[in-house]
Short mmCIF file of C-alpha atoms in Angstrom, two decimals:
data_model
loop_
_atom_site.label_atom_id
_atom_site.label_comp_id
_atom_site.label_asym_id
_atom_site.label_seq_id
_atom_site.Cartn_x
_atom_site.Cartn_y
_atom_site.Cartn_z
CA MET A 17 103.85 98.52 81.95
CA PRO A 18 102.94 96.39 84.72
CA LYS A 19 100.75 97.73 87.40
CA PRO A 20 102.46 98.35 90.71
CA THR A 21 101.34 96.12 93.66
CA MET A 22 100.88 96.72 97.36
CA PRO A 23 103.65 95.01 99.47
CA ASP A 24 102.41 92.43 101.82
CA LEU A 25 101.84 93.65 105.12
CA PRO A 26 102.82 91.80 108.40
CA ALA A 27 99.85 89.81 109.78
CA ARG A 28 98.72 91.30 113.28
CA ARG A 29 100.38 89.84 116.24
CA ALA A 30 98.96 88.68 119.47
CA LEU A 31 99.31 91.13 122.39
CA ARG A 32 102.79 91.33 123.70
CA PRO A 33 102.50 92.74 127.24
CA HIS A 34 106.39 93.25 127.46
CA ARG A 35 106.37 95.38 124.27
CA MET A 36 103.30 97.29 125.61
CA ARG A 37 105.10 98.01 128.92
CA ALA A 38 108.33 99.23 127.12
CA GLY A 39 106.19 101.62 125.14
CA LEU A 40 104.50 102.85 128.26
CA TRP A 41 107.58 103.23 130.01
CA GLY A 42 109.03 105.22 126.94
CA LEU A 43 106.00 107.53 127.10
CA LEU A 44 106.24 108.07 130.81
CA LEU A 45 110.13 108.69 130.65
CA ALA A 46 109.46 111.17 127.71
CA CYS A 47 106.73 112.95 129.93
CA VAL A 48 109.16 113.07 133.05
CA THR A 49 112.35 114.05 131.46
CA GLY A 50 111.11 115.97 128.38
CA ALA A 51 113.21 113.76 126.07
CA PRO A 52 111.55 112.85 122.71
CA ALA A 53 109.51 109.48 122.86
CA GLN A 54 110.47 106.95 120.38
CA ALA A 55 108.14 106.44 117.43
CA ALA A 56 105.56 103.79 117.88
CA ASP A 57 106.19 100.42 116.20
CA PRO A 58 103.51 100.43 113.06
CA THR A 59 103.48 96.57 113.38
CA ALA A 60 102.73 96.72 117.11
CA PRO A 61 99.22 95.42 118.06
CA ILE A 62 96.95 98.35 119.06
CA ASP A 63 95.50 98.33 122.50
CA LEU A 64 92.15 100.30 122.02
CA ALA A 65 91.24 100.13 125.83
CA GLU A 66 94.62 101.69 126.68
CA LEU A 67 94.19 104.58 124.19
CA GLN A 68 90.64 105.28 125.44
CA ARG A 69 92.19 105.64 128.93
CA GLN A 70 94.85 107.85 127.40
CA VAL A 71 92.30 110.10 125.73
CA GLU A 72 90.24 110.24 128.87
CA ALA A 73 93.28 111.29 130.68
CA ALA A 74 94.00 113.95 128.26
CA GLU A 75 90.57 115.39 128.12
CA ARG A 76 90.55 115.36 132.10
CA SER A 77 94.01 117.12 131.96
CA PHE A 78 92.57 119.64 129.45
CA ALA A 79 89.61 120.46 131.57
CA GLN A 80 91.93 120.70 134.53
CA SER A 81 93.86 123.43 132.85
CA MET A 82 90.71 125.50 133.06
CA ALA A 83 90.18 124.72 136.73
CA ASP A 84 93.84 125.68 137.39
CA ARG A 85 93.60 128.79 135.43
CA ASP A 86 96.45 127.70 133.28
CA LEU A 87 96.42 128.91 129.74
CA ASP A 88 99.74 127.51 128.79
CA ALA A 89 98.49 123.96 129.76
CA PHE A 90 95.38 124.59 127.95
CA SER A 91 97.40 125.40 124.86
CA ALA A 92 99.58 122.41 125.10
CA HIS A 93 96.36 120.34 124.43
CA VAL A 94 95.50 122.03 121.25
CA ALA A 95 96.78 120.88 118.10
CA ASP A 96 98.56 123.34 115.87
CA ASP A 97 95.97 123.12 113.06
CA ALA A 98 92.96 122.86 115.42
CA VAL A 99 89.46 124.06 114.62
CA PHE A 100 87.38 125.29 117.43
CA PHE A 101 83.81 126.21 116.96
CA GLY A 102 82.80 129.42 118.87
CA ARG A 103 79.21 130.56 119.36
CA ASP A 104 79.35 133.02 116.40
CA SER A 105 82.77 131.99 114.61
CA VAL A 106 85.11 129.38 113.77
CA HIS A 107 88.69 129.61 115.34
CA ARG A 108 91.49 127.93 113.11
CA GLY A 109 94.99 127.14 114.40
CA ARG A 110 96.38 127.13 117.94
CA GLU A 111 97.06 130.90 118.12
CA ALA A 112 93.41 131.69 117.10
CA VAL A 113 91.92 129.14 119.65
CA VAL A 114 94.06 130.45 122.42
CA ALA A 115 93.22 134.05 121.62
CA ALA A 116 89.61 133.42 121.71
CA TRP A 117 89.74 131.38 124.86
CA THR A 118 92.06 133.94 126.84
CA ARG A 119 88.92 135.50 128.03
CA PHE A 120 87.70 132.52 129.74
CA PHE A 121 91.08 132.24 131.94
CA GLU A 122 90.99 135.94 132.98
CA SER A 123 88.78 135.60 135.95
CA PRO A 124 90.02 133.84 139.29
CA GLN A 125 86.93 131.38 139.19
CA ALA A 126 86.52 129.10 136.03
CA PRO A 127 83.29 130.13 134.12
CA PHE A 128 82.71 126.38 133.27
CA SER A 129 83.88 122.89 133.76
CA TRP A 130 83.61 119.79 131.81
CA TYR A 131 84.63 116.04 131.98
CA PRO A 132 84.44 113.16 129.37
CA ASP A 133 81.67 110.52 129.76
CA GLN A 134 82.16 108.93 126.45
CA VAL A 135 85.40 108.25 124.60
CA GLU A 136 85.87 106.18 121.47
CA VAL A 137 88.92 105.56 119.45
CA LEU A 138 89.47 104.70 115.72
CA ALA A 139 90.73 101.23 115.08
CA SER A 140 93.79 102.85 113.58
CA GLY A 141 94.54 104.28 117.13
CA GLN A 142 95.34 107.72 115.41
CA LEU A 143 91.81 109.61 116.17
CA ALA A 144 89.35 109.63 118.97
CA HIS A 145 86.26 111.53 119.90
CA SER A 146 85.43 112.60 123.52
CA SER A 147 82.14 113.96 124.69
CA GLY A 148 80.58 114.94 128.14
CA PRO A 149 78.66 117.43 130.05
CA VAL A 150 79.82 121.23 130.49
CA LEU A 151 78.93 122.51 133.88
CA ASP A 152 78.23 126.25 135.17
CA PRO A 153 80.20 127.34 138.17
CA SER A 154 77.62 125.78 140.52
CA GLY A 155 77.77 122.38 138.80
CA ASN A 156 74.67 122.58 136.83
CA PRO A 157 74.54 121.20 133.26
CA ALA A 158 75.22 124.09 130.86
CA GLY A 159 75.71 122.16 127.55
CA ARG A 160 77.75 119.40 126.15
CA PHE A 161 81.13 119.31 124.45
CA ASN A 162 82.49 117.19 121.57
CA SER A 163 86.15 116.89 120.80
CA VAL A 164 88.02 115.12 118.19
CA TRP A 165 91.65 114.06 119.36
CA ARG A 166 94.62 113.11 117.14
CA ARG A 167 97.59 111.01 118.41
CA GLU A 168 100.59 113.15 117.22
CA ALA A 169 104.07 111.88 116.33
CA ASP A 170 105.39 112.58 119.81
CA GLY A 171 102.62 110.25 121.20
CA ARG A 172 100.54 112.97 122.89
CA TRP A 173 96.82 113.36 122.08
CA ARG A 174 95.84 116.85 121.07
CA VAL A 175 92.45 118.17 120.17
CA VAL A 176 91.92 119.01 116.51
CA PHE A 177 88.21 119.76 116.59
CA ASP A 178 86.02 120.96 119.39
CA ARG A 179 82.39 122.01 119.75
CA GLY A 180 80.26 122.92 122.67
CA GLU A 181 76.49 122.96 122.26
CA PRO A 182 73.91 124.36 124.83
CA PRO A 183 71.76 121.59 126.54
CA CYS A 184 68.84 120.32 124.72
CA ARG A 185 65.59 122.06 125.15
CA CYS A 186 63.76 119.31 123.53
CA ALA A 187 60.06 118.47 124.47
CA PRO A 188 59.60 115.39 126.49
CA ALA A 189 58.98 112.45 124.00
CA ALA A 190 55.32 111.61 123.70
CA LYS A 191 54.08 108.37 125.47
CA LYS A 192 53.20 105.56 123.50
CA SER A 193 49.91 103.89 124.03
#
């Protein structure tokens, strides 16, 4: 019996701005109207810089949900199968994550804030990592977050893994002579 072979894949094509604009307009239209976005063309070139901007915007929107005290907006950024690491436990799935984070939305003032200062996207354009400082209500560093984002079928980026860490209490590096 002959061994099955992989079909030839089309070669990557040069960036075509008109195709990118059409895709962005489709995503914008979907966001404004609520209509489903068309599936991305798997043969279209990947613009990693644009995807990094999308992930950064998603992370900033995620953080804004905390500032706005909007648990529903927070929940919309969390993937159905997300895993969030808590101080003493791991929360699996959107429902468990939202249940664990509800306490952070109960007071009129956010107990912390965050913003991304580093975003990287895989060459496939499907997964991304964002990281940045977590700040206390006075704006002082309280830790650092690390989130892994996945681009879902609807084109939206959602958090699949999230972990916050306290600030490093490391001793200063020894001076070299």
